[in-house]
Amino acid sequence: MLDAARIRTDFPLLRQQENKHRIVYLDNAATTQKPQAVLDALANYYRTTNANVHRGAYDLAIRATEAYEAARSRVARFVNAWAPEGVVFTRGTTEAINLVAGSYGRANVRAGDTVVVTAMDHHSNLVPWQILCQEKGATIRMVEITEDGRLDLSDFGRALERRPKLVAFPYVSNALGTINPAAQLARLAHAAGAVVLVDGAQSTPHLRVDVQALDCDFYALSGHKMLGPMGSGALVAKPALLDAMPPYHGGGEMISRVWDDHSTYNQLPHKFEAGTPNVEGAVGLAAAIDYLEGIGLDRIAEHEVALAGAAIEQLSRIEGVTVYGPRDHRAGVVSFTYGDIHPHDIATILDQDGVCIRAGHHCTQPLMRRLNVAATARASFYVYNDRDDVTALTTALAKAGALFGYVPA
Amino acid sequence: MLDAARIRTDFPLLRQQENKHRIVYLDNAATTQKPQAVLDALANYYRTTNANVHRGAYDLAIRATEAYEAARSRVARFVNAWAPEGVVFTRGTTEAINLVAGSYGRANVRAGDTVVVTAMDHHSNLVPWQILCQEKGATIRMVEITEDGRLDLSDFGRALERRPKLVAFPYVSNALGTINPAAQLARLAHAAGAVVLVDGAQSTPHLRVDVQALDCDFYALSGHKMLGPMGSGALVAKPALLDAMPPYHGGGEMISRVWDDHSTYNQLPHKFEAGTPNVEGAVGLAAAIDYLEGIGLDRIAEHEVALAGAAIEQLSRIEGVTVYGPRDHRAGVVSFTYGDIHPHDIATILDQDGVCIRAGHHCTQPLMRRLNVAATARASFYVYNDRDDVTALTTALAKAGALFGYVPA
Amino acid sequence: MDTSRPEPQLSALYQELILDHYRRPRNKGTLEGATHSVALNNPLCGDEIDLQLRLEGDVIKDVRFIGRGCSISQAAASMMTQVVKQRRLADALALADRMSAMMHGDEAAARDRTLGDLRALAGVAKFPVRVKCAMLPWNALKDAVKS
Amino acid sequence: MDTSRPEPQLSALYQELILDHYRRPRNKGTLEGATHSVALNNPLCGDEIDLQLRLEGDVIKDVRFIGRGCSISQAAASMMTQVVKQRRLADALALADRMSAMMHGDEAAARDRTLGDLRALAGVAKFPVRVKCAMLPWNALKDAVKS
Ligand SMILES: Cc1ncc(COP(=O)(O)O)c(C=O)c1O
Ligand SMILES: Cc1ncc(COP(=O)(O)O)c(C=O)c1O
C-alpha cells in the first residue's frame, strides 16, 4: 500500500475541510485533485516561459515551444507511443475520440459499414460513432456484457464477423471498473480487418500503459483524470494513420501553404493542432506524469486494487447493498446500490460527512439499462485514498441506511 | 495613458529579465502575459473548488459547477451576449470557428453556395471555410483590401451579390491592426440574407465589444489573448441559431438520452460542450475579465491607439522602414519591414535587447501575398506597454540597421 | 479553513413523510383519457417524470405520474398530484410559484397551508443541487399545460 | 532572476560574408536540364527554397536555387551551392552531416575546411531557432536526391 496520508499532504485541496470533515474524495473517475507540483508547474510556466509557440523568433517563444514539445515527448514516453509526433494534444478523451470520428471516421466509414462499440462504453466513446454512422448510413454494433460486467467475448467475436471498419472499447470501464483484455481485443479486431480505438480515460491514470504492446491504432486519454490540469489530454496514434487522415480543425499552425481557396497542411502532429494550443495544460500534464512515475504506476495499480477489494468486501457485508462489476481484473472503481435508496440520496447523505462520491448513470446509459438500474453510487480511488477512506464511506453509508430505515440509527 | 509601469508589477513574467534586459513584450497579438490575479484564480480554484462539473451531488462539485457557470455569465456580460447559454466555452477562437463551420456550416452550406471571407482573415477564419466549401462543392469568395489595408467596401458589396450563406470577417486584423466597421458589414450581410461570423480574437482584448450592437450571429474569442489562461476561449452566438444546429462533438454532458444507436441532446449550452470542460480555463478567463474591466476597456483602447500612433510615428522616421495598414481606425498592432532585413533577422536582433516581437506571415498568407511581402515584423501593444517600450523597439531596430549596414553602428 | 457551506440538516431533508411518499407514491400510474401530458427529465441527474393530466374547462380533474429518481423528486411528484387534483389550473400554477419560492428559502411560502404535504420539502432549500429534483414535477406541470 | 540563455553574439551571427551571400546569392535561378529538384519550406517561419540539381553519374554537375527567407537560410543556400557543385553526391551528403554537427555546436566541424564559406555560419549554433534556417537548403538537398 502507498502511504496515502503522506501523499495527501501534497494535495492542497485535500487539506481543506468539507462540512467540518476532512475531505474524503472518492470521485476520481470523474476528475482528480492536483498536487502542489502540478500547480507549481502551471505557475512557473506563466512566470518564466509563457509565449505563443512555434512561430516566435525570440527566446521566450523558443522556451515556450521547447516546454510544449518536451511535454509531448513526456506523454509519448509515458504510454510508449510510436513517436512523439503521434501524440496530438486535445482537451481530453472526448475531443480525442471526436477527432478520430471526424477525421478518420468520415474519410473511411461508408454506407453499410459497421462500427463496433461496447455496452460498457462511456457516452464519449459511443455518441461520436452514433453521429458518424447516422451521417454515413453505417451501423453501430454494440457488444454485450456478461452478468458479472465483463465484455462478452463470444458476442465480440460475432460482432467481428461483420468485418467492422472500426472497433472502439474502453481499456477500463468507468462505471464497473472492469479491465478489458485490450491487447487480445485489438488482436482479434485487427484480424477482422478493423482499426482499433482504445478509450484510455480510465486506464492511463491507473495502470502502466504501453500502446505499442496493446497494438491499438488510436488511444485517447484525459490529463485531468491523472492529476493534470483541466483541459489537458491527448490522442496517441500510429503516425502513418494520422499522416493519411484529412485534417480535423482548420486554422493557424496546421497549415503549410494557404491560398485563397485551398491550403496544404503541416506535418505531424501540427496538422491536427489548429490554433493556439493549451501549452499550460501540456506542461501541467507532463508534471503530473512526473509525479505519477515518482510513485510508480505498478504500485498505484496495486494500491487501488487493494482499496477496491476492501471496499467491495465491506460493502458486501451491508445488507441491501449490491456491488456491480467483476470481482477480479478490475480497477479502483466500485459501483453499488443500497436497497431502494436512490444513489443521489446516498451522495447527498455521504457528502454531509465529507465523503464525495458520484451518483448517476456515469455517462453510460446503455450500460445502466443492462444492469437494470437508473443510476448507481460510485466510489473511485486514487493515490491519496486509503483504508480510512473506505471506512469513512461505509460509516457514512450506515447513516443513509438509518435515515431510510434499513439499519437502526 | 495608463500607468503601465504600475500595471507591469501585476505581471510576474514581466518582472523577469531577458538577455539581461527588462522584457519588452510586444507580441500581444499572439498571446498575452497573465497578471497575478489570474494565476491566483487558477491556484484558488484547484485549492478549494476543483471537481467535475454538472453531475456531482456533493458540495465540492456544486461549487465547481457554480464557478464554471458564473464564468460563463461573466463572459456573457463582458461582450453583452444574447444570453449566458449563448456562450459556449472552447479552447479559443480557432475551435469556436471550427465549431460553427462543422455544425452550422455542414448543415446549411450546399453545393453552389458561397461563403464570403476577407483577404485579411487569419488562417483560422479561412481554412475551416475552405475545408467546408471543398466538402460541399461551395465557393470561397475573398473580399479584397484597399491599398492602405482596409476592407474594400465596394468589393464587399460585389461579394454580397452572390447572396452568400455565410459572411466571416475579423473585427480587428491581427496583421494590420485595421478595425473593420463590423456593425455596418453585419447589416449589409444580413440584408443579403447571410449569417455573420465575427472573428473577435483581436477585438475582445482591446475594445469594448457589444455583440448585440454589432448584431452578428456568431462571435469567436480567445481567452489567452486577453490575459486569460491558455486553452480558454468562447463562441458567443444567438441562442436560437445554436438551438437549431446539430451537435458538434458527441460525448458526455451534451446528451439527454442515449440509446444503443442514437441519442437525444441536452439543452444549450451543454449540447455543444461534450466531455469534461476546461473549468480552470473558464475561471481564469473570468478573472482576466475582472482585471480588464478594473482598468476599463475604453481606457485600454485609448492607451493602445496612443502607443501604436507613437510607434508608427517613430518607425516612419527611420529610413528604409515601411509600416503597413491604415493610419486611423486601427488598434495597437503595428506591422513593418525594414529594407531588405528579413523580419526574422529583425526579431532575432531585437530579442538580444529583450524586445519580443513577432516576425512572419502572422497566419495571413493571402494578405502577405497582397502586400507583396513574404513576412513582416509586428509589434503589438497591451496594457503593460508604454512609450519606453516604443523607444526600446526603435533603439533595438537601429542596431539591426547597423548590422545590415543601413545606419552607422 | 472551511470553504464549504454550513452543514444543513439531513433529518430535515429526509422526513418520514417524504420517505412515505417516495415508497408509497400517490397517483402513480397511467391516466386514461389524459388531455395533457409531458415527459421531463433532469439532465443533471437523470431523474424522470412522465406527467398526465385531464383538464375539464380550467379544472385539473385528474392527474397521474410515472417516474424514476431520487426520493425528493418522486416524493415531490406524489405530493404535487395530491394538491393539484381538483384544483383550477391557475391556482395550481400559482402553487408552482409558491413551491419555487419555498425552494429558494422563502419562509412565508414554507408556512403556506395550501402546499399541503409539500411543506415537508422546505428542508430541500438547504441543498441547492436537490432543488431541481423537487421542482421537476412542477416544471413538468408547467410544460404540460403550455403545449 | 535571469531565466534566459546567456547572450549570444549578434555580430558572430551576422558576419559580412553571410550578408554578402544574402544580398548577392551565388547560383540563384533556374537550372536548365535539372535531374533532381525539390521545393521545401520551413513551416515555422515560412522560409522557402526551391533546389534544382543536375546529377551526372554520382557527381553533382550543377546546382541552382530560388528562395525567399531570412539572411541565414538564403546565405546558407548560396554557400551550399558553392561547396556541393562538382562534388560527388556521397561527399555532399557527408557535408550535410558536418553542417548539422556544426549547427549543434561541434567545434571540430566548425574548423572543417571542406565546409568553405559555410563555416561563417558557426555562430548560428547559439541561436537554436535559426538552426532550422541554416539547415533548410541541406534538408532540401537530401530530399531532392531521395526522390
Ligand atoms: C484575428 C485572429 N483570428 C484567429 C486567431 C486564432 O486564435 P487562437 O489561436 O486563440 O485559436 C488569432 C490569433 O492567433 C487571430 O489573431
Ligand atoms: C471511460 C471514459 N471515457 C471517456 C471519458 C471522457 O473524458 P473527458 O470528459 O475527459 O473528455 C471518461 C470520463 O468522463 C471516461 O471515464
PDB file of N, CA, C and O in Angstrom, chain B residues 215-271:
ATOM      1  N   ASP B 215     -24.768  43.119 -33.796  1.00  0.00           N
ATOM      2  CA  ASP B 215     -25.785  42.271 -34.418  1.00  0.00           C
ATOM      3  C   ASP B 215     -25.182  41.266 -35.403  1.00  0.00           C
ATOM      4  O   ASP B 215     -25.683  41.079 -36.513  1.00  0.00           O
ATOM      5  N   CYS B 216     -24.096  40.629 -34.973  1.00  0.00           N
ATOM      6  CA  CYS B 216     -23.617  39.472 -35.744  1.00  0.00           C
ATOM      7  C   CYS B 216     -24.400  38.264 -35.258  1.00  0.00           C
ATOM      8  O   CYS B 216     -25.274  38.375 -34.395  1.00  0.00           O
ATOM      9  N   ASP B 217     -24.092  37.082 -35.822  1.00  0.00           N
ATOM     10  CA  ASP B 217     -24.762  35.865 -35.378  1.00  0.00           C
ATOM     11  C   ASP B 217     -23.836  35.014 -34.522  1.00  0.00           C
ATOM     12  O   ASP B 217     -24.272  34.396 -33.553  1.00  0.00           O
ATOM     13  N   PHE B 218     -22.568  34.987 -34.916  1.00  0.00           N
ATOM     14  CA  PHE B 218     -21.564  34.229 -34.178  1.00  0.00           C
ATOM     15  C   PHE B 218     -20.378  35.155 -33.899  1.00  0.00           C
ATOM     16  O   PHE B 218     -19.994  35.948 -34.770  1.00  0.00           O
ATOM     17  N   TYR B 219     -19.804  34.997 -32.727  1.00  0.00           N
ATOM     18  CA  TYR B 219     -18.657  35.825 -32.353  1.00  0.00           C
ATOM     19  C   TYR B 219     -17.669  34.909 -31.625  1.00  0.00           C
ATOM     20  O   TYR B 219     -18.027  34.232 -30.654  1.00  0.00           O
ATOM     21  N   ALA B 220     -16.419  34.874 -32.100  1.00  0.00           N
ATOM     22  CA  ALA B 220     -15.412  33.966 -31.534  1.00  0.00           C
ATOM     23  C   ALA B 220     -14.351  34.765 -30.794  1.00  0.00           C
ATOM     24  O   ALA B 220     -13.941  35.834 -31.247  1.00  0.00           O
ATOM     25  N   LEU B 221     -13.890  34.248 -29.661  1.00  0.00           N
ATOM     26  CA  LEU B 221     -12.844  34.947 -28.906  1.00  0.00           C
ATOM     27  C   LEU B 221     -11.885  33.956 -28.247  1.00  0.00           C
ATOM     28  O   LEU B 221     -12.219  32.799 -28.035  1.00  0.00           O
ATOM     29  N   SER B 222     -10.686  34.450 -27.939  1.00  0.00           N
ATOM     30  CA  SER B 222      -9.637  33.661 -27.283  1.00  0.00           C
ATOM     31  C   SER B 222      -9.298  34.270 -25.923  1.00  0.00           C
ATOM     32  O   SER B 222      -8.929  35.446 -25.855  1.00  0.00           O
ATOM     33  N   GLY B 223      -9.357  33.469 -24.884  1.00  0.00           N
ATOM     34  CA  GLY B 223      -9.018  33.967 -23.551  1.00  0.00           C
ATOM     35  C   GLY B 223      -7.549  34.317 -23.393  1.00  0.00           C
ATOM     36  O   GLY B 223      -7.189  35.279 -22.715  1.00  0.00           O
ATOM     37  N   HIS B 224      -6.668  33.522 -24.040  1.00  0.00           N
ATOM     38  CA  HIS B 224      -5.231  33.712 -23.809  1.00  0.00           C
ATOM     39  C   HIS B 224      -4.721  35.011 -24.411  1.00  0.00           C
ATOM     40  O   HIS B 224      -3.610  35.434 -24.085  1.00  0.00           O
ATOM     41  N   LYS B 225      -5.498  35.634 -25.280  1.00  0.00           N
ATOM     42  CA  LYS B 225      -5.087  36.919 -25.861  1.00  0.00           C
ATOM     43  C   LYS B 225      -5.605  38.096 -25.032  1.00  0.00           C
ATOM     44  O   LYS B 225      -5.443  39.258 -25.430  1.00  0.00           O
ATOM     45  N   MET B 226      -6.265  37.805 -23.930  1.00  0.00           N
ATOM     46  CA  MET B 226      -6.828  38.876 -23.098  1.00  0.00           C
ATOM     47  C   MET B 226      -6.544  38.600 -21.629  1.00  0.00           C
ATOM     48  O   MET B 226      -7.404  38.772 -20.787  1.00  0.00           O
ATOM     49  N   LEU B 227      -5.326  38.139 -21.365  1.00  0.00           N
ATOM     50  CA  LEU B 227      -4.797  37.934 -20.013  1.00  0.00           C
ATOM     51  C   LEU B 227      -5.295  36.632 -19.381  1.00  0.00           C
ATOM     52  O   LEU B 227      -4.902  36.304 -18.262  1.00  0.00           O
ATOM     53  N   GLY B 228      -6.169  35.906 -20.058  1.00  0.00           N
ATOM     54  CA  GLY B 228      -6.683  34.653 -19.506  1.00  0.00           C
ATOM     55  C   GLY B 228      -5.757  33.483 -19.803  1.00  0.00           C
ATOM     56  O   GLY B 228      -4.758  33.628 -20.512  1.00  0.00           O
ATOM     57  N   PRO B 229      -6.092  32.309 -19.258  1.00  0.00           N
ATOM     58  CA  PRO B 229      -5.216  31.144 -19.436  1.00  0.00           C
ATOM     59  C   PRO B 229      -5.203  30.636 -20.873  1.00  0.00           C
ATOM     60  O   PRO B 229      -6.166  30.816 -21.625  1.00  0.00           O
ATOM     61  N   MET B 230      -4.125  30.005 -21.238  1.00  0.00           N
ATOM     62  CA  MET B 230      -4.053  29.216 -22.460  1.00  0.00           C
ATOM     63  C   MET B 230      -5.184  28.179 -22.414  1.00  0.00           C
ATOM     64  O   MET B 230      -5.499  27.643 -21.354  1.00  0.00           O
ATOM     65  N   GLY B 231      -5.753  27.908 -23.570  1.00  0.00           N
ATOM     66  CA  GLY B 231      -6.791  26.872 -23.606  1.00  0.00           C
ATOM     67  C   GLY B 231      -8.170  27.380 -23.241  1.00  0.00           C
ATOM     68  O   GLY B 231      -9.094  26.592 -23.089  1.00  0.00           O
ATOM     69  N   SER B 232      -8.313  28.720 -23.103  1.00  0.00           N
ATOM     70  CA  SER B 232      -9.648  29.261 -22.807  1.00  0.00           C
ATOM     71  C   SER B 232     -10.115  30.111 -23.981  1.00  0.00           C
ATOM     72  O   SER B 232      -9.317  30.736 -24.670  1.00  0.00           O
ATOM     73  N   GLY B 233     -11.410  30.135 -24.162  1.00  0.00           N
ATOM     74  CA  GLY B 233     -11.992  30.908 -25.244  1.00  0.00           C
ATOM     75  C   GLY B 233     -13.464  30.597 -25.333  1.00  0.00           C
ATOM     76  O   GLY B 233     -13.982  29.798 -24.543  1.00  0.00           O
ATOM     77  N   ALA B 234     -14.153  31.222 -26.272  1.00  0.00           N
ATOM     78  CA  ALA B 234     -15.596  31.003 -26.348  1.00  0.00           C
ATOM     79  C   ALA B 234     -16.144  31.312 -27.731  1.00  0.00           C
ATOM     80  O   ALA B 234     -15.599  32.122 -28.472  1.00  0.00           O
ATOM     81  N   LEU B 235     -17.233  30.624 -28.017  1.00  0.00           N
ATOM     82  CA  LEU B 235     -18.117  31.021 -29.102  1.00  0.00           C
ATOM     83  C   LEU B 235     -19.323  31.679 -28.456  1.00  0.00           C
ATOM     84  O   LEU B 235     -19.944  31.100 -27.559  1.00  0.00           O
ATOM     85  N   VAL B 236     -19.636  32.884 -28.918  1.00  0.00           N
ATOM     86  CA  VAL B 236     -20.821  33.589 -28.430  1.00  0.00           C
ATOM     87  C   VAL B 236     -21.793  33.644 -29.610  1.00  0.00           C
ATOM     88  O   VAL B 236     -21.392  34.040 -30.712  1.00  0.00           O
ATOM     89  N   ALA B 237     -23.016  33.213 -29.401  1.00  0.00           N
ATOM     90  CA  ALA B 237     -23.922  33.088 -30.539  1.00  0.00           C
ATOM     91  C   ALA B 237     -25.360  33.354 -30.128  1.00  0.00           C
ATOM     92  O   ALA B 237     -25.708  33.323 -28.942  1.00  0.00           O
ATOM     93  N   LYS B 238     -26.181  33.638 -31.127  1.00  0.00           N
ATOM     94  CA  LYS B 238     -27.607  33.781 -30.873  1.00  0.00           C
ATOM     95  C   LYS B 238     -28.159  32.413 -30.479  1.00  0.00           C
ATOM     96  O   LYS B 238     -28.021  31.434 -31.231  1.00  0.00           O
ATOM     97  N   PRO B 239     -28.814  32.324 -29.333  1.00  0.00           N
ATOM     98  CA  PRO B 239     -29.277  31.017 -28.862  1.00  0.00           C
ATOM     99  C   PRO B 239     -30.179  30.299 -29.867  1.00  0.00           C
ATOM    100  O   PRO B 239     -30.089  29.069 -30.009  1.00  0.00           O
ATOM    101  N   ALA B 240     -31.022  31.044 -30.569  1.00  0.00           N
ATOM    102  CA  ALA B 240     -31.936  30.371 -31.499  1.00  0.00           C
ATOM    103  C   ALA B 240     -31.165  29.653 -32.602  1.00  0.00           C
ATOM    104  O   ALA B 240     -31.545  28.556 -33.028  1.00  0.00           O
ATOM    105  N   LEU B 241     -30.071  30.264 -33.042  1.00  0.00           N
ATOM    106  CA  LEU B 241     -29.242  29.616 -34.058  1.00  0.00           C
ATOM    107  C   LEU B 241     -28.593  28.352 -33.498  1.00  0.00           C
ATOM    108  O   LEU B 241     -28.606  27.292 -34.134  1.00  0.00           O
ATOM    109  N   LEU B 242     -28.012  28.479 -32.323  1.00  0.00           N
ATOM    110  CA  LEU B 242     -27.372  27.321 -31.696  1.00  0.00           C
ATOM    111  C   LEU B 242     -28.374  26.185 -31.509  1.00  0.00           C
ATOM    112  O   LEU B 242     -28.070  25.011 -31.713  1.00  0.00           O
ATOM    113  N   ASP B 243     -29.573  26.577 -31.100  1.00  0.00           N
ATOM    114  CA  ASP B 243     -30.605  25.588 -30.829  1.00  0.00           C
ATOM    115  C   ASP B 243     -30.922  24.760 -32.065  1.00  0.00           C
ATOM    116  O   ASP B 243     -31.159  23.557 -31.977  1.00  0.00           O
ATOM    117  N   ALA B 244     -30.919  25.422 -33.208  1.00  0.00           N
ATOM    118  CA  ALA B 244     -31.295  24.740 -34.445  1.00  0.00           C
ATOM    119  C   ALA B 244     -30.136  23.943 -35.038  1.00  0.00           C
ATOM    120  O   ALA B 244     -30.330  23.185 -35.986  1.00  0.00           O
ATOM    121  N   MET B 245     -28.936  24.132 -34.498  1.00  0.00           N
ATOM    122  CA  MET B 245     -27.758  23.485 -35.094  1.00  0.00           C
ATOM    123  C   MET B 245     -27.602  22.055 -34.608  1.00  0.00           C
ATOM    124  O   MET B 245     -27.926  21.755 -33.455  1.00  0.00           O
ATOM    125  N   PRO B 246     -27.071  21.170 -35.469  1.00  0.00           N
ATOM    126  CA  PRO B 246     -26.760  19.825 -34.991  1.00  0.00           C
ATOM    127  C   PRO B 246     -25.574  19.895 -34.026  1.00  0.00           C
ATOM    128  O   PRO B 246     -24.833  20.874 -34.029  1.00  0.00           O
ATOM    129  N   PRO B 247     -25.412  18.867 -33.203  1.00  0.00           N
ATOM    130  CA  PRO B 247     -24.279  18.909 -32.273  1.00  0.00           C
ATOM    131  C   PRO B 247     -22.966  18.875 -33.023  1.00  0.00           C
ATOM    132  O   PRO B 247     -22.920  18.582 -34.217  1.00  0.00           O
ATOM    133  N   TYR B 248     -21.921  19.162 -32.289  1.00  0.00           N
ATOM    134  CA  TYR B 248     -20.575  19.292 -32.857  1.00  0.00           C
ATOM    135  C   TYR B 248     -19.756  18.088 -32.402  1.00  0.00           C
ATOM    136  O   TYR B 248     -19.533  17.159 -33.154  1.00  0.00           O
ATOM    137  N   HIS B 249     -19.377  18.045 -31.147  1.00  0.00           N
ATOM    138  CA  HIS B 249     -18.737  16.860 -30.596  1.00  0.00           C
ATOM    139  C   HIS B 249     -19.785  16.021 -29.870  1.00  0.00           C
ATOM    140  O   HIS B 249     -20.662  16.577 -29.213  1.00  0.00           O
ATOM    141  N   GLY B 250     -19.663  14.700 -29.989  1.00  0.00           N
ATOM    142  CA  GLY B 250     -20.511  13.819 -29.204  1.00  0.00           C
ATOM    143  C   GLY B 250     -19.782  13.403 -27.948  1.00  0.00           C
ATOM    144  O   GLY B 250     -18.564  13.297 -27.942  1.00  0.00           O
ATOM    145  N   GLY B 251     -20.544  13.135 -26.871  1.00  0.00           N
ATOM    146  CA  GLY B 251     -19.908  12.646 -25.661  1.00  0.00           C
ATOM    147  C   GLY B 251     -20.695  12.952 -24.425  1.00  0.00           C
ATOM    148  O   GLY B 251     -21.874  13.332 -24.507  1.00  0.00           O
ATOM    149  N   GLY B 252     -20.059  12.787 -23.286  1.00  0.00           N
ATOM    150  CA  GLY B 252     -20.698  13.063 -22.019  1.00  0.00           C
ATOM    151  C   GLY B 252     -21.169  14.506 -21.977  1.00  0.00           C
ATOM    152  O   GLY B 252     -20.632  15.369 -22.660  1.00  0.00           O
ATOM    153  N   GLU B 253     -22.207  14.755 -21.216  1.00  0.00           N
ATOM    154  CA  GLU B 253     -22.672  16.108 -20.891  1.00  0.00           C
ATOM    155  C   GLU B 253     -23.507  16.758 -21.986  1.00  0.00           C
ATOM    156  O   GLU B 253     -24.297  17.654 -21.711  1.00  0.00           O
ATOM    157  N   MET B 254     -23.280  16.347 -23.250  1.00  0.00           N
ATOM    158  CA  MET B 254     -24.018  17.032 -24.315  1.00  0.00           C
ATOM    159  C   MET B 254     -25.294  16.271 -24.666  1.00  0.00           C
ATOM    160  O   MET B 254     -26.027  16.678 -25.547  1.00  0.00           O
ATOM    161  N   ILE B 255     -25.546  15.179 -23.959  1.00  0.00           N
ATOM    162  CA  ILE B 255     -26.676  14.322 -24.299  1.00  0.00           C
ATOM    163  C   ILE B 255     -27.819  14.502 -23.315  1.00  0.00           C
ATOM    164  O   ILE B 255     -27.652  15.032 -22.227  1.00  0.00           O
ATOM    165  N   SER B 256     -28.982  14.027 -23.730  1.00  0.00           N
ATOM    166  CA  SER B 256     -30.089  13.925 -22.806  1.00  0.00           C
ATOM    167  C   SER B 256     -30.350  12.433 -22.560  1.00  0.00           C
ATOM    168  O   SER B 256     -30.115  11.923 -21.483  1.00  0.00           O
ATOM    169  N   ARG B 257     -30.778  11.698 -23.611  1.00  0.00           N
ATOM    170  CA  ARG B 257     -30.965  10.256 -23.503  1.00  0.00           C
ATOM    171  C   ARG B 257     -30.082   9.556 -24.517  1.00  0.00           C
ATOM    172  O   ARG B 257     -30.066   9.962 -25.678  1.00  0.00           O
ATOM    173  N   VAL B 258     -29.399   8.532 -24.102  1.00  0.00           N
ATOM    174  CA  VAL B 258     -28.535   7.774 -25.001  1.00  0.00           C
ATOM    175  C   VAL B 258     -29.059   6.357 -25.140  1.00  0.00           C
ATOM    176  O   VAL B 258     -29.175   5.621 -24.150  1.00  0.00           O
ATOM    177  N   TRP B 259     -29.393   5.989 -26.351  1.00  0.00           N
ATOM    178  CA  TRP B 259     -29.798   4.625 -26.662  1.00  0.00           C
ATOM    179  C   TRP B 259     -28.625   3.956 -27.361  1.00  0.00           C
ATOM    180  O   TRP B 259     -27.592   4.584 -27.604  1.00  0.00           O
ATOM    181  N   ASP B 260     -28.791   2.659 -27.694  1.00  0.00           N
ATOM    182  CA  ASP B 260     -27.661   1.947 -28.289  1.00  0.00           C
ATOM    183  C   ASP B 260     -27.202   2.597 -29.587  1.00  0.00           C
ATOM    184  O   ASP B 260     -26.010   2.667 -29.866  1.00  0.00           O
ATOM    185  N   ASP B 261     -28.162   3.059 -30.389  1.00  0.00           N
ATOM    186  CA  ASP B 261     -27.754   3.514 -31.723  1.00  0.00           C
ATOM    187  C   ASP B 261     -28.102   4.967 -32.016  1.00  0.00           C
ATOM    188  O   ASP B 261     -27.874   5.444 -33.125  1.00  0.00           O
ATOM    189  N   HIS B 262     -28.689   5.671 -31.061  1.00  0.00           N
ATOM    190  CA  HIS B 262     -28.946   7.087 -31.282  1.00  0.00           C
ATOM    191  C   HIS B 262     -29.120   7.765 -29.930  1.00  0.00           C
ATOM    192  O   HIS B 262     -29.238   7.095 -28.895  1.00  0.00           O
ATOM    193  N   SER B 263     -29.145   9.089 -29.945  1.00  0.00           N
ATOM    194  CA  SER B 263     -29.258   9.841 -28.702  1.00  0.00           C
ATOM    195  C   SER B 263     -30.094  11.078 -28.918  1.00  0.00           C
ATOM    196  O   SER B 263     -30.273  11.542 -30.047  1.00  0.00           O
ATOM    197  N   THR B 264     -30.605  11.633 -27.822  1.00  0.00           N
ATOM    198  CA  THR B 264     -31.185  12.968 -27.876  1.00  0.00           C
ATOM    199  C   THR B 264     -30.239  13.884 -27.104  1.00  0.00           C
ATOM    200  O   THR B 264     -29.467  13.417 -26.261  1.00  0.00           O
ATOM    201  N   TYR B 265     -30.316  15.175 -27.405  1.00  0.00           N
ATOM    202  CA  TYR B 265     -29.262  16.059 -26.917  1.00  0.00           C
ATOM    203  C   TYR B 265     -29.741  17.008 -25.832  1.00  0.00           C
ATOM    204  O   TYR B 265     -30.924  17.329 -25.732  1.00  0.00           O
ATOM    205  N   ASN B 266     -28.807  17.451 -25.064  1.00  0.00           N
ATOM    206  CA  ASN B 266     -29.041  18.333 -23.931  1.00  0.00           C
ATOM    207  C   ASN B 266     -29.390  19.739 -24.417  1.00  0.00           C
ATOM    208  O   ASN B 266     -29.195  20.079 -25.583  1.00  0.00           O
ATOM    209  N   GLN B 267     -29.863  20.554 -23.508  1.00  0.00           N
ATOM    210  CA  GLN B 267     -30.160  21.944 -23.856  1.00  0.00           C
ATOM    211  C   GLN B 267     -28.863  22.758 -23.944  1.00  0.00           C
ATOM    212  O   GLN B 267     -27.784  22.282 -23.597  1.00  0.00           O
ATOM    213  N   LEU B 268     -29.000  23.992 -24.419  1.00  0.00           N
ATOM    214  CA  LEU B 268     -27.867  24.917 -24.526  1.00  0.00           C
ATOM    215  C   LEU B 268     -27.414  25.327 -23.131  1.00  0.00           C
ATOM    216  O   LEU B 268     -28.241  25.450 -22.246  1.00  0.00           O
ATOM    217  N   PRO B 269     -26.154  25.602 -22.964  1.00  0.00           N
ATOM    218  CA  PRO B 269     -25.053  25.490 -23.913  1.00  0.00           C
ATOM    219  C   PRO B 269     -24.419  24.091 -23.924  1.00  0.00           C
ATOM    220  O   PRO B 269     -23.505  23.828 -24.677  1.00  0.00           O
ATOM    221  N   HIS B 270     -24.967  23.193 -23.050  1.00  0.00           N
ATOM    222  CA  HIS B 270     -24.308  21.896 -22.838  1.00  0.00           C
ATOM    223  C   HIS B 270     -24.230  21.058 -24.106  1.00  0.00           C
ATOM    224  O   HIS B 270     -23.291  20.290 -24.299  1.00  0.00           O
ATOM    225  N   LYS B 271     -25.227  21.218 -24.965  1.00  0.00           N
ATOM    226  CA  LYS B 271     -25.245  20.476 -26.227  1.00  0.00           C
ATOM    227  C   LYS B 271     -23.925  20.625 -26.988  1.00  0.00           C
ATOM    228  O   LYS B 271     -23.532  19.725 -27.733  1.00  0.00           O
TER     229      LYS B 271
END
